[in-house]
Amino acid sequence: MDWLPHITVATIVEDNGRFLMVEESKGGRTVLNQPAGHLDPDETLIEAAVRETLEETGWDVEPTGIVGIYLYTAPSNGVTYQRVCFTAKALKHHPDYQLDDGIVGAKWLTRDELMAQRANWRSELIIRCIDDYLGGFHFGLELIRPSL
């Protein structure tokens, strides 16, 4: 059996203590996540973060740094995900943008509001990334090297 980790990106967009979050339908439930998704073929990690944020929230963003790189094995299916978590600045909202299938909508939540909705998290990576961000884990985009 081949083991194939999934490469994903997530974006933390913070504005005055509120974080841009996504409500999405997963497994018959509505769950919360950062704007996040899989890396597509012929796409850079930075391009993926910008694209996923727009597709899931209707927001254009400018990546400003990296919070961390995380490995997570989902207990629901045993799949291992490698997540590169970016920070980004919100640039422009497109309220009429057609969001991806399964996306209920975007909302801005404080950390406390997120904690109150723990049962609705897609995974524990949500709070881990936010807490690392709040703890000062900020690395430059140059951490990602160009492909050979």
mmCIF file of N, CA and C in Angstrom:
data_model
loop_
_atom_site.group_PDB
_atom_site.id
_atom_site.type_symbol
_atom_site.label_atom_id
_atom_site.label_comp_id
_atom_site.label_asym_id
_atom_site.label_seq_id
_atom_site.Cartn_x
_atom_site.Cartn_y
_atom_site.Cartn_z
ATOM 1 N N MET A 1 0.841 -1.178 0.000
ATOM 2 C CA MET A 1 0.000 0.000 0.000
ATOM 3 C C MET A 1 0.886 1.241 0.000
ATOM 4 N N ASP A 2 0.611 2.167 -0.907
ATOM 5 C CA ASP A 2 1.375 3.411 -0.980
ATOM 6 C C ASP A 2 0.841 4.410 0.032
ATOM 7 N N TRP A 3 1.774 5.100 0.677
ATOM 8 C CA TRP A 3 1.413 6.168 1.603
ATOM 9 C C TRP A 3 1.672 7.486 0.900
ATOM 10 N N LEU A 4 0.634 8.260 0.704
ATOM 11 C CA LEU A 4 0.756 9.522 -0.013
ATOM 12 C C LEU A 4 0.190 10.656 0.827
ATOM 13 N N PRO A 5 1.067 11.449 1.461
ATOM 14 C CA PRO A 5 0.548 12.593 2.215
ATOM 15 C C PRO A 5 -0.046 13.636 1.264
ATOM 16 N N HIS A 6 -1.014 14.351 1.748
ATOM 17 C CA HIS A 6 -1.670 15.400 0.972
ATOM 18 C C HIS A 6 -1.060 16.742 1.356
ATOM 19 N N ILE A 7 -0.643 17.509 0.356
ATOM 20 C CA ILE A 7 -0.071 18.828 0.609
ATOM 21 C C ILE A 7 -1.192 19.852 0.581
ATOM 22 N N THR A 8 -1.320 20.592 1.675
ATOM 23 C CA THR A 8 -2.378 21.592 1.786
ATOM 24 C C THR A 8 -1.792 22.928 2.240
ATOM 25 N N VAL A 9 -2.566 23.953 2.034
ATOM 26 C CA VAL A 9 -2.232 25.292 2.515
ATOM 27 C C VAL A 9 -3.398 25.801 3.348
ATOM 28 N N ALA A 10 -3.096 26.710 4.250
ATOM 29 C CA ALA A 10 -4.125 27.411 5.026
ATOM 30 C C ALA A 10 -3.647 28.844 5.187
ATOM 31 N N THR A 11 -4.588 29.741 5.380
ATOM 32 C CA THR A 11 -4.231 31.155 5.496
ATOM 33 C C THR A 11 -4.882 31.754 6.731
ATOM 34 N N ILE A 12 -4.051 32.401 7.548
ATOM 35 C CA ILE A 12 -4.550 33.163 8.690
ATOM 36 C C ILE A 12 -4.602 34.625 8.267
ATOM 37 N N VAL A 13 -5.811 35.163 8.279
ATOM 38 C CA VAL A 13 -6.039 36.576 7.981
ATOM 39 C C VAL A 13 -6.643 37.167 9.242
ATOM 40 N N GLU A 14 -5.918 38.109 9.845
ATOM 41 C CA GLU A 14 -6.355 38.696 11.118
ATOM 42 C C GLU A 14 -6.615 40.185 10.925
ATOM 43 N N ASP A 15 -7.685 40.648 11.513
ATOM 44 C CA ASP A 15 -8.021 42.072 11.472
ATOM 45 C C ASP A 15 -8.562 42.473 12.838
ATOM 46 N N ASN A 16 -7.769 43.238 13.584
ATOM 47 C CA ASN A 16 -8.174 43.730 14.893
ATOM 48 C C ASN A 16 -8.676 42.625 15.821
ATOM 49 N N GLY A 17 -7.927 41.524 15.883
ATOM 50 C CA GLY A 17 -8.276 40.450 16.799
ATOM 51 C C GLY A 17 -9.298 39.461 16.284
ATOM 52 N N ARG A 18 -9.769 39.660 15.068
ATOM 53 C CA ARG A 18 -10.713 38.726 14.461
ATOM 54 C C ARG A 18 -10.010 37.990 13.316
ATOM 55 N N PHE A 19 -10.363 36.723 13.164
ATOM 56 C CA PHE A 19 -9.742 35.881 12.159
ATOM 57 C C PHE A 19 -10.771 35.482 11.113
ATOM 58 N N LEU A 20 -10.347 35.532 9.845
ATOM 59 C CA LEU A 20 -11.211 35.135 8.746
ATOM 60 C C LEU A 20 -11.325 33.616 8.740
ATOM 61 N N MET A 21 -12.535 33.124 8.940
ATOM 62 C CA MET A 21 -12.790 31.690 9.020
ATOM 63 C C MET A 21 -13.806 31.294 7.952
ATOM 64 N N VAL A 22 -13.820 30.005 7.674
ATOM 65 C CA VAL A 22 -14.722 29.450 6.671
ATOM 66 C C VAL A 22 -15.672 28.470 7.350
ATOM 67 N N GLU A 23 -16.943 28.615 7.053
ATOM 68 C CA GLU A 23 -17.927 27.604 7.440
ATOM 69 C C GLU A 23 -18.141 26.728 6.214
ATOM 70 N N GLU A 24 -17.938 25.416 6.400
ATOM 71 C CA GLU A 24 -18.082 24.511 5.273
ATOM 72 C C GLU A 24 -18.828 23.258 5.687
ATOM 73 N N SER A 25 -19.462 22.656 4.720
ATOM 74 C CA SER A 25 -20.202 21.429 4.964
ATOM 75 C C SER A 25 -19.257 20.256 4.743
ATOM 76 N N LYS A 26 -19.107 19.443 5.788
ATOM 77 C CA LYS A 26 -18.195 18.290 5.731
ATOM 78 C C LYS A 26 -18.829 17.141 6.490
ATOM 79 N N GLY A 27 -19.060 16.031 5.805
ATOM 80 C CA GLY A 27 -19.627 14.859 6.459
ATOM 81 C C GLY A 27 -20.996 15.093 7.069
ATOM 82 N N GLY A 28 -21.803 15.937 6.439
ATOM 83 C CA GLY A 28 -23.148 16.202 6.942
ATOM 84 C C GLY A 28 -23.227 17.217 8.064
ATOM 85 N N ARG A 29 -22.093 17.847 8.406
ATOM 86 C CA ARG A 29 -22.055 18.874 9.458
ATOM 87 C C ARG A 29 -21.491 20.164 8.878
ATOM 88 N N THR A 30 -21.771 21.259 9.548
ATOM 89 C CA THR A 30 -21.131 22.527 9.218
ATOM 90 C C THR A 30 -19.971 22.703 10.186
ATOM 91 N N VAL A 31 -18.765 22.855 9.625
ATOM 92 C CA VAL A 31 -17.552 22.960 10.440
ATOM 93 C C VAL A 31 -16.815 24.250 10.110
ATOM 94 N N LEU A 32 -15.934 24.637 11.033
ATOM 95 C CA LEU A 32 -15.112 25.834 10.870
ATOM 96 C C LEU A 32 -13.683 25.444 10.521
ATOM 97 N N ASN A 33 -13.076 26.236 9.651
ATOM 98 C CA ASN A 33 -11.684 26.030 9.269
ATOM 99 C C ASN A 33 -11.114 27.370 8.820
ATOM 100 N N GLN A 34 -9.793 27.452 8.777
ATOM 101 C CA GLN A 34 -9.191 28.572 8.073
ATOM 102 C C GLN A 34 -9.470 28.372 6.584
ATOM 103 N N PRO A 35 -9.373 29.427 5.793
ATOM 104 C CA PRO A 35 -9.389 29.197 4.347
ATOM 105 C C PRO A 35 -8.239 28.229 4.047
ATOM 106 N N ALA A 36 -8.544 27.102 3.431
ATOM 107 C CA ALA A 36 -7.529 26.065 3.258
ATOM 108 C C ALA A 36 -7.920 25.134 2.125
ATOM 109 N N GLY A 37 -6.928 24.444 1.597
ATOM 110 C CA GLY A 37 -7.199 23.468 0.565
ATOM 111 C C GLY A 37 -5.929 22.851 0.024
ATOM 112 N N HIS A 38 -6.103 22.029 -0.981
ATOM 113 C CA HIS A 38 -5.005 21.275 -1.560
ATOM 114 C C HIS A 38 -4.228 22.080 -2.599
ATOM 115 N N LEU A 39 -2.963 21.776 -2.673
ATOM 116 C CA LEU A 39 -2.091 22.316 -3.712
ATOM 117 C C LEU A 39 -2.487 21.684 -5.039
ATOM 118 N N ASP A 40 -2.672 22.505 -6.065
ATOM 119 C CA ASP A 40 -3.002 22.009 -7.397
ATOM 120 C C ASP A 40 -1.720 21.816 -8.209
ATOM 121 N N PRO A 41 -1.784 20.978 -9.253
ATOM 122 C CA PRO A 41 -0.613 20.793 -10.115
ATOM 123 C C PRO A 41 -0.160 22.125 -10.717
ATOM 124 N N ASP A 42 1.151 22.276 -10.870
ATOM 125 C CA ASP A 42 1.759 23.464 -11.502
ATOM 126 C C ASP A 42 1.439 24.762 -10.767
ATOM 127 N N GLU A 43 1.265 24.701 -9.473
ATOM 128 C CA GLU A 43 0.926 25.861 -8.657
ATOM 129 C C GLU A 43 1.946 25.950 -7.529
ATOM 130 N N THR A 44 2.320 27.174 -7.169
ATOM 131 C CA THR A 44 3.198 27.339 -6.012
ATOM 132 C C THR A 44 2.350 27.309 -4.744
ATOM 133 N N LEU A 45 3.007 27.097 -3.621
ATOM 134 C CA LEU A 45 2.285 27.113 -2.346
ATOM 135 C C LEU A 45 1.635 28.478 -2.105
ATOM 136 N N ILE A 46 2.336 29.543 -2.442
ATOM 137 C CA ILE A 46 1.794 30.894 -2.250
ATOM 138 C C ILE A 46 0.571 31.105 -3.141
ATOM 139 N N GLU A 47 0.666 30.680 -4.412
ATOM 140 C CA GLU A 47 -0.484 30.796 -5.315
ATOM 141 C C GLU A 47 -1.680 30.006 -4.787
ATOM 142 N N ALA A 48 -1.410 28.829 -4.227
ATOM 143 C CA ALA A 48 -2.493 28.005 -3.682
ATOM 144 C C ALA A 48 -3.183 28.710 -2.519
ATOM 145 N N ALA A 49 -2.397 29.341 -1.641
ATOM 146 C CA ALA A 49 -2.981 30.044 -0.495
ATOM 147 C C ALA A 49 -3.869 31.202 -0.950
ATOM 148 N N VAL A 50 -3.416 31.953 -1.934
ATOM 149 C CA VAL A 50 -4.208 33.075 -2.458
ATOM 150 C C VAL A 50 -5.482 32.554 -3.107
ATOM 151 N N ARG A 51 -5.355 31.510 -3.933
ATOM 152 C CA ARG A 51 -6.505 30.955 -4.641
ATOM 153 C C ARG A 51 -7.534 30.380 -3.669
ATOM 154 N N GLU A 52 -7.072 29.557 -2.733
ATOM 155 C CA GLU A 52 -8.007 28.934 -1.789
ATOM 156 C C GLU A 52 -8.737 29.972 -0.946
ATOM 157 N N THR A 53 -8.039 31.011 -0.531
ATOM 158 C CA THR A 53 -8.685 32.052 0.279
ATOM 159 C C THR A 53 -9.781 32.748 -0.528
ATOM 160 N N LEU A 54 -9.491 33.076 -1.781
ATOM 161 C CA LEU A 54 -10.507 33.705 -2.631
ATOM 162 C C LEU A 54 -11.681 32.756 -2.869
ATOM 163 N N GLU A 55 -11.396 31.499 -3.214
ATOM 164 C CA GLU A 55 -12.459 30.552 -3.540
ATOM 165 C C GLU A 55 -13.369 30.247 -2.354
ATOM 166 N N GLU A 56 -12.826 30.329 -1.143
ATOM 167 C CA GLU A 56 -13.616 29.956 0.035
ATOM 168 C C GLU A 56 -14.192 31.149 0.800
ATOM 169 N N THR A 57 -13.669 32.357 0.563
ATOM 170 C CA THR A 57 -14.145 33.511 1.330
ATOM 171 C C THR A 57 -14.570 34.706 0.479
ATOM 172 N N GLY A 58 -14.137 34.759 -0.777
ATOM 173 C CA GLY A 58 -14.393 35.932 -1.601
ATOM 174 C C GLY A 58 -13.430 37.073 -1.321
ATOM 175 N N TRP A 59 -12.351 36.806 -0.587
ATOM 176 C CA TRP A 59 -11.371 37.835 -0.249
ATOM 177 C C TRP A 59 -10.092 37.660 -1.059
ATOM 178 N N ASP A 60 -9.635 38.760 -1.675
ATOM 179 C CA ASP A 60 -8.273 38.818 -2.215
ATOM 180 C C ASP A 60 -7.349 39.088 -1.039
ATOM 181 N N VAL A 61 -6.243 38.336 -0.975
ATOM 182 C CA VAL A 61 -5.285 38.524 0.105
ATOM 183 C C VAL A 61 -3.871 38.609 -0.460
ATOM 184 N N GLU A 62 -3.005 39.186 0.354
ATOM 185 C CA GLU A 62 -1.579 39.237 0.039
ATOM 186 C C GLU A 62 -0.834 38.485 1.132
ATOM 187 N N PRO A 63 -0.240 37.324 0.795
ATOM 188 C CA PRO A 63 0.526 36.596 1.800
ATOM 189 C C PRO A 63 1.687 37.443 2.327
ATOM 190 N N THR A 64 1.872 37.388 3.640
ATOM 191 C CA THR A 64 2.918 38.191 4.283
ATOM 192 C C THR A 64 3.960 37.347 5.002
ATOM 193 N N GLY A 65 3.649 36.081 5.245
ATOM 194 C CA GLY A 65 4.600 35.237 5.951
ATOM 195 C C GLY A 65 4.071 33.830 6.130
ATOM 196 N N ILE A 66 4.845 33.061 6.880
ATOM 197 C CA ILE A 66 4.498 31.680 7.166
ATOM 198 C C ILE A 66 4.486 31.499 8.680
ATOM 199 N N VAL A 67 3.456 30.855 9.185
ATOM 200 C CA VAL A 67 3.355 30.547 10.613
ATOM 201 C C VAL A 67 4.070 29.239 10.906
ATOM 202 N N GLY A 68 3.859 28.240 10.065
ATOM 203 C CA GLY A 68 4.494 26.954 10.301
ATOM 204 C C GLY A 68 4.105 25.923 9.273
ATOM 205 N N ILE A 69 4.728 24.773 9.409
ATOM 206 C CA ILE A 69 4.447 23.614 8.577
ATOM 207 C C ILE A 69 4.040 22.498 9.529
ATOM 208 N N TYR A 70 2.889 21.906 9.286
ATOM 209 C CA TYR A 70 2.280 20.970 10.227
ATOM 210 C C TYR A 70 1.969 19.643 9.546
ATOM 211 N N LEU A 71 2.112 18.557 10.290
ATOM 212 C CA LEU A 71 1.630 17.253 9.850
ATOM 213 C C LEU A 71 0.431 16.887 10.700
ATOM 214 N N TYR A 72 -0.602 16.395 10.060
ATOM 215 C CA TYR A 72 -1.826 16.037 10.762
ATOM 216 C C TYR A 72 -2.408 14.790 10.111
ATOM 217 N N THR A 73 -2.671 13.786 10.897
ATOM 218 C CA THR A 73 -3.351 12.595 10.396
ATOM 219 C C THR A 73 -4.789 12.639 10.904
ATOM 220 N N ALA A 74 -5.703 12.730 9.970
ATOM 221 C CA ALA A 74 -7.124 12.849 10.317
ATOM 222 C C ALA A 74 -7.625 11.539 10.909
ATOM 223 N N PRO A 75 -8.185 11.599 12.113
ATOM 224 C CA PRO A 75 -8.697 10.370 12.718
ATOM 225 C C PRO A 75 -9.877 9.772 11.956
ATOM 226 N N SER A 76 -10.597 10.601 11.204
ATOM 227 C CA SER A 76 -11.788 10.125 10.497
ATOM 228 C C SER A 76 -11.455 9.206 9.321
ATOM 229 N N ASN A 77 -10.281 9.453 8.672
ATOM 230 C CA ASN A 77 -9.976 8.655 7.481
ATOM 231 C C ASN A 77 -8.533 8.150 7.421
ATOM 232 N N GLY A 78 -7.702 8.529 8.391
ATOM 233 C CA GLY A 78 -6.315 8.080 8.421
ATOM 234 C C GLY A 78 -5.403 8.756 7.420
ATOM 235 N N VAL A 79 -5.912 9.755 6.701
ATOM 236 C CA VAL A 79 -5.101 10.467 5.712
ATOM 237 C C VAL A 79 -4.188 11.457 6.434
ATOM 238 N N THR A 80 -2.928 11.525 5.984
ATOM 239 C CA THR A 80 -1.973 12.473 6.553
ATOM 240 C C THR A 80 -1.894 13.694 5.641
ATOM 241 N N TYR A 81 -2.013 14.851 6.266
ATOM 242 C CA TYR A 81 -1.943 16.126 5.557
ATOM 243 C C TYR A 81 -0.713 16.886 6.013
ATOM 244 N N GLN A 82 0.008 17.471 5.063
ATOM 245 C CA GLN A 82 1.072 18.415 5.383
ATOM 246 C C GLN A 82 0.519 19.794 5.066
ATOM 247 N N ARG A 83 0.364 20.598 6.102
ATOM 248 C CA ARG A 83 -0.227 21.928 5.953
ATOM 249 C C ARG A 83 0.865 22.986 6.073
ATOM 250 N N VAL A 84 0.915 23.879 5.102
ATOM 251 C CA VAL A 84 1.744 25.070 5.189
ATOM 252 C C VAL A 84 0.789 26.203 5.524
ATOM 253 N N CYS A 85 0.977 26.789 6.694
ATOM 254 C CA CYS A 85 0.065 27.834 7.156
ATOM 255 C C CYS A 85 0.687 29.205 6.932
ATOM 256 N N PHE A 86 0.019 30.012 6.144
ATOM 257 C CA PHE A 86 0.461 31.361 5.802
ATOM 258 C C PHE A 86 -0.263 32.402 6.644
ATOM 259 N N THR A 87 0.332 33.570 6.731
ATOM 260 C CA THR A 87 -0.373 34.762 7.185
ATOM 261 C C THR A 87 -0.593 35.626 5.955
ATOM 262 N N ALA A 88 -1.656 36.396 5.976
ATOM 263 C CA ALA A 88 -1.945 37.248 4.831
ATOM 264 C C ALA A 88 -2.714 38.471 5.279
ATOM 265 N N LYS A 89 -2.612 39.493 4.458
ATOM 266 C CA LYS A 89 -3.334 40.748 4.673
ATOM 267 C C LYS A 89 -4.542 40.760 3.736
ATOM 268 N N ALA A 90 -5.710 41.096 4.277
ATOM 269 C CA ALA A 90 -6.917 41.215 3.455
ATOM 270 C C ALA A 90 -6.797 42.455 2.582
ATOM 271 N N LEU A 91 -7.069 42.291 1.295
ATOM 272 C CA LEU A 91 -6.975 43.415 0.361
ATOM 273 C C LEU A 91 -8.341 43.917 -0.086
ATOM 274 N N LYS A 92 -9.160 43.001 -0.599
ATOM 275 C CA LYS A 92 -10.450 43.412 -1.166
ATOM 276 C C LYS A 92 -11.439 42.267 -1.059
ATOM 277 N N HIS A 93 -12.659 42.608 -0.644
ATOM 278 C CA HIS A 93 -13.721 41.618 -0.560
ATOM 279 C C HIS A 93 -14.596 41.695 -1.797
ATOM 280 N N HIS A 94 -14.944 40.536 -2.328
ATOM 281 C CA HIS A 94 -15.854 40.423 -3.471
ATOM 282 C C HIS A 94 -17.126 39.734 -2.961
ATOM 283 N N PRO A 95 -18.093 40.504 -2.454
ATOM 284 C CA PRO A 95 -19.267 39.905 -1.806
ATOM 285 C C PRO A 95 -20.107 39.027 -2.725
ATOM 286 N N ASP A 96 -20.018 39.223 -4.036
ATOM 287 C CA ASP A 96 -20.813 38.432 -4.971
ATOM 288 C C ASP A 96 -20.029 37.265 -5.571
ATOM 289 N N TYR A 97 -18.827 37.018 -5.067
ATOM 290 C CA TYR A 97 -17.999 35.934 -5.593
ATOM 291 C C TYR A 97 -18.680 34.587 -5.341
ATOM 292 N N GLN A 98 -18.691 33.721 -6.346
ATOM 293 C CA GLN A 98 -19.282 32.387 -6.216
ATOM 294 C C GLN A 98 -18.303 31.489 -5.466
ATOM 295 N N LEU A 99 -18.612 31.188 -4.204
ATOM 296 C CA LEU A 99 -17.726 30.384 -3.368
ATOM 297 C C LEU A 99 -17.770 28.926 -3.794
ATOM 298 N N ASP A 100 -16.711 28.185 -3.433
ATOM 299 C CA ASP A 100 -16.615 26.761 -3.760
ATOM 300 C C ASP A 100 -17.825 25.976 -3.265
ATOM 301 N N ASP A 101 -18.098 24.863 -3.928
ATOM 302 C CA ASP A 101 -19.143 23.942 -3.473
ATOM 303 C C ASP A 101 -18.827 23.497 -2.055
ATOM 304 N N GLY A 102 -19.827 23.416 -1.225
ATOM 305 C CA GLY A 102 -19.656 22.981 0.152
ATOM 306 C C GLY A 102 -19.340 24.098 1.124
ATOM 307 N N ILE A 103 -19.035 25.280 0.604
ATOM 308 C CA ILE A 103 -18.728 26.418 1.480
ATOM 309 C C ILE A 103 -20.040 27.127 1.821
ATOM 310 N N VAL A 104 -20.305 27.234 3.118
ATOM 311 C CA VAL A 104 -21.503 27.920 3.586
ATOM 312 C C VAL A 104 -21.275 29.421 3.561
ATOM 313 N N GLY A 105 -20.091 29.861 3.994
ATOM 314 C CA GLY A 105 -19.767 31.280 3.991
ATOM 315 C C GLY A 105 -18.543 31.549 4.832
ATOM 316 N N ALA A 106 -18.157 32.802 4.842
ATOM 317 C CA ALA A 106 -17.001 33.247 5.618
ATOM 318 C C ALA A 106 -17.484 34.098 6.778
ATOM 319 N N LYS A 107 -16.729 34.054 7.878
ATOM 320 C CA LYS A 107 -17.059 34.906 9.013
ATOM 321 C C LYS A 107 -15.781 35.266 9.745
ATOM 322 N N TRP A 108 -15.819 36.394 10.427
ATOM 323 C CA TRP A 108 -14.686 36.871 11.219
ATOM 324 C C TRP A 108 -14.969 36.548 12.681
ATOM 325 N N LEU A 109 -14.063 35.821 13.324
ATOM 326 C CA LEU A 109 -14.255 35.398 14.709
ATOM 327 C C LEU A 109 -13.010 35.680 15.540
ATOM 328 N N THR A 110 -13.217 36.027 16.795
ATOM 329 C CA THR A 110 -12.103 36.160 17.725
ATOM 330 C C THR A 110 -11.676 34.759 18.175
ATOM 331 N N ARG A 111 -10.529 34.690 18.830
ATOM 332 C CA ARG A 111 -10.082 33.407 19.369
ATOM 333 C C ARG A 111 -11.097 32.887 20.389
ATOM 334 N N ASP A 112 -11.603 33.770 21.240
ATOM 335 C CA ASP A 112 -12.595 33.352 22.235
ATOM 336 C C ASP A 112 -13.861 32.807 21.575
ATOM 337 N N GLU A 113 -14.310 33.454 20.517
ATOM 338 C CA GLU A 113 -15.494 32.966 19.795
ATOM 339 C C GLU A 113 -15.219 31.601 19.171
ATOM 340 N N LEU A 114 -14.006 31.403 18.678
ATOM 341 C CA LEU A 114 -13.633 30.090 18.142
ATOM 342 C C LEU A 114 -13.638 29.027 19.231
ATOM 343 N N MET A 115 -13.089 29.369 20.396
ATOM 344 C CA MET A 115 -13.036 28.413 21.502
ATOM 345 C C MET A 115 -14.440 27.988 21.926
ATOM 346 N N ALA A 116 -15.384 28.905 21.851
ATOM 347 C CA ALA A 116 -16.763 28.596 22.228
ATOM 348 C C ALA A 116 -17.437 27.654 21.221
ATOM 349 N N GLN A 117 -16.821 27.503 20.047
ATOM 350 C CA GLN A 117 -17.396 26.645 19.005
ATOM 351 C C GLN A 117 -16.500 25.440 18.706
ATOM 352 N N ARG A 118 -15.753 25.006 19.685
ATOM 353 C CA ARG A 118 -14.778 23.919 19.500
ATOM 354 C C ARG A 118 -15.404 22.669 18.871
ATOM 355 N N ALA A 119 -16.622 22.347 19.224
ATOM 356 C CA ALA A 119 -17.277 21.162 18.677
ATOM 357 C C ALA A 119 -17.468 21.256 17.167
ATOM 358 N N ASN A 120 -17.347 22.465 16.617
ATOM 359 C CA ASN A 120 -17.565 22.671 15.187
ATOM 360 C C ASN A 120 -16.267 22.817 14.392
ATOM 361 N N TRP A 121 -15.127 22.603 15.028
ATOM 362 C CA TRP A 121 -13.875 22.742 14.298
ATOM 363 C C TRP A 121 -13.706 21.584 13.323
ATOM 364 N N ARG A 122 -13.123 21.877 12.182
ATOM 365 C CA ARG A 122 -12.789 20.798 11.247
ATOM 366 C C ARG A 122 -11.666 19.942 11.818
ATOM 367 N N SER A 123 -10.675 20.609 12.456
ATOM 368 C CA SER A 123 -9.593 19.873 13.109
ATOM 369 C C SER A 123 -8.947 20.767 14.162
ATOM 370 N N GLU A 124 -8.119 20.160 14.978
ATOM 371 C CA GLU A 124 -7.368 20.891 16.007
ATOM 372 C C GLU A 124 -6.321 21.813 15.403
ATOM 373 N N LEU A 125 -6.027 21.644 14.116
ATOM 374 C CA LEU A 125 -5.051 22.524 13.463
ATOM 375 C C LEU A 125 -5.496 23.982 13.499
ATOM 376 N N ILE A 126 -6.794 24.214 13.561
ATOM 377 C CA ILE A 126 -7.310 25.580 13.578
ATOM 378 C C ILE A 126 -6.690 26.371 14.721
ATOM 379 N N ILE A 127 -6.838 25.874 15.917
ATOM 380 C CA ILE A 127 -6.370 26.636 17.078
ATOM 381 C C ILE A 127 -4.854 26.577 17.200
ATOM 382 N N ARG A 128 -4.260 25.468 16.779
ATOM 383 C CA ARG A 128 -2.795 25.357 16.819
ATOM 384 C C ARG A 128 -2.163 26.434 15.951
ATOM 385 N N CYS A 129 -2.679 26.625 14.748
ATOM 386 C CA CYS A 129 -2.132 27.652 13.849
ATOM 387 C C CYS A 129 -2.365 29.055 14.404
ATOM 388 N N ILE A 130 -3.557 29.304 14.914
ATOM 389 C CA ILE A 130 -3.848 30.626 15.474
ATOM 390 C C ILE A 130 -2.979 30.901 16.697
ATOM 391 N N ASP A 131 -2.846 29.922 17.566
ATOM 392 C CA ASP A 131 -2.012 30.126 18.758
ATOM 393 C C ASP A 131 -0.546 30.311 18.394
ATOM 394 N N ASP A 132 -0.064 29.598 17.394
ATOM 395 C CA ASP A 132 1.316 29.819 16.940
ATOM 396 C C ASP A 132 1.461 31.234 16.369
ATOM 397 N N TYR A 133 0.475 31.666 15.599
ATOM 398 C CA TYR A 133 0.486 33.029 15.055
ATOM 399 C C TYR A 133 0.511 34.055 16.192
ATOM 400 N N LEU A 134 -0.389 33.885 17.153
ATOM 401 C CA LEU A 134 -0.444 34.822 18.277
ATOM 402 C C LEU A 134 0.809 34.745 19.143
ATOM 403 N N GLY A 135 1.470 33.592 19.149
ATOM 404 C CA GLY A 135 2.698 33.398 19.912
ATOM 405 C C GLY A 135 3.939 33.947 19.229
ATOM 406 N N GLY A 136 3.757 34.534 18.045
ATOM 407 C CA GLY A 136 4.881 35.185 17.383
ATOM 408 C C GLY A 136 5.619 34.346 16.354
ATOM 409 N N PHE A 137 5.067 33.206 15.989
ATOM 410 C CA PHE A 137 5.703 32.405 14.944
ATOM 411 C C PHE A 137 5.395 33.028 13.585
ATOM 412 N N HIS A 138 6.350 33.787 13.089
ATOM 413 C CA HIS A 138 6.211 34.475 11.810
ATOM 414 C C HIS A 138 7.531 34.320 11.068
ATOM 415 N N PHE A 139 7.491 33.619 9.949
ATOM 416 C CA PHE A 139 8.677 33.407 9.134
ATOM 417 C C PHE A 139 8.443 34.050 7.774
ATOM 418 N N GLY A 140 9.515 34.524 7.170
ATOM 419 C CA GLY A 140 9.407 35.193 5.880
ATOM 420 C C GLY A 140 9.016 34.236 4.769
ATOM 421 N N LEU A 141 8.402 34.786 3.734
ATOM 422 C CA LEU A 141 8.006 33.988 2.579
ATOM 423 C C LEU A 141 9.208 33.373 1.875
ATOM 424 N N GLU A 142 10.398 33.933 2.092
ATOM 425 C CA GLU A 142 11.601 33.380 1.469
ATOM 426 C C GLU A 142 11.949 31.992 2.019
ATOM 427 N N LEU A 143 11.254 31.573 3.074
ATOM 428 C CA LEU A 143 11.418 30.220 3.580
ATOM 429 C C LEU A 143 11.062 29.196 2.502
ATOM 430 N N ILE A 144 10.140 29.562 1.626
ATOM 431 C CA ILE A 144 9.757 28.696 0.514
ATOM 432 C C ILE A 144 10.707 28.985 -0.638
ATOM 433 N N ARG A 145 11.422 27.959 -1.036
ATOM 434 C CA ARG A 145 12.405 28.098 -2.102
ATOM 435 C C ARG A 145 11.766 27.767 -3.454
ATOM 436 N N PRO A 146 12.262 28.400 -4.501
ATOM 437 C CA PRO A 146 11.709 28.106 -5.831
ATOM 438 C C PRO A 146 12.003 26.656 -6.244
ATOM 439 N N SER A 147 11.160 26.132 -7.103
ATOM 440 C CA SER A 147 11.367 24.782 -7.617
ATOM 441 C C SER A 147 12.605 24.754 -8.503
ATOM 442 N N LEU A 148 13.200 23.580 -8.585
ATOM 443 C CA LEU A 148 14.375 23.408 -9.459
ATOM 444 C C LEU A 148 13.968 23.208 -10.892
#
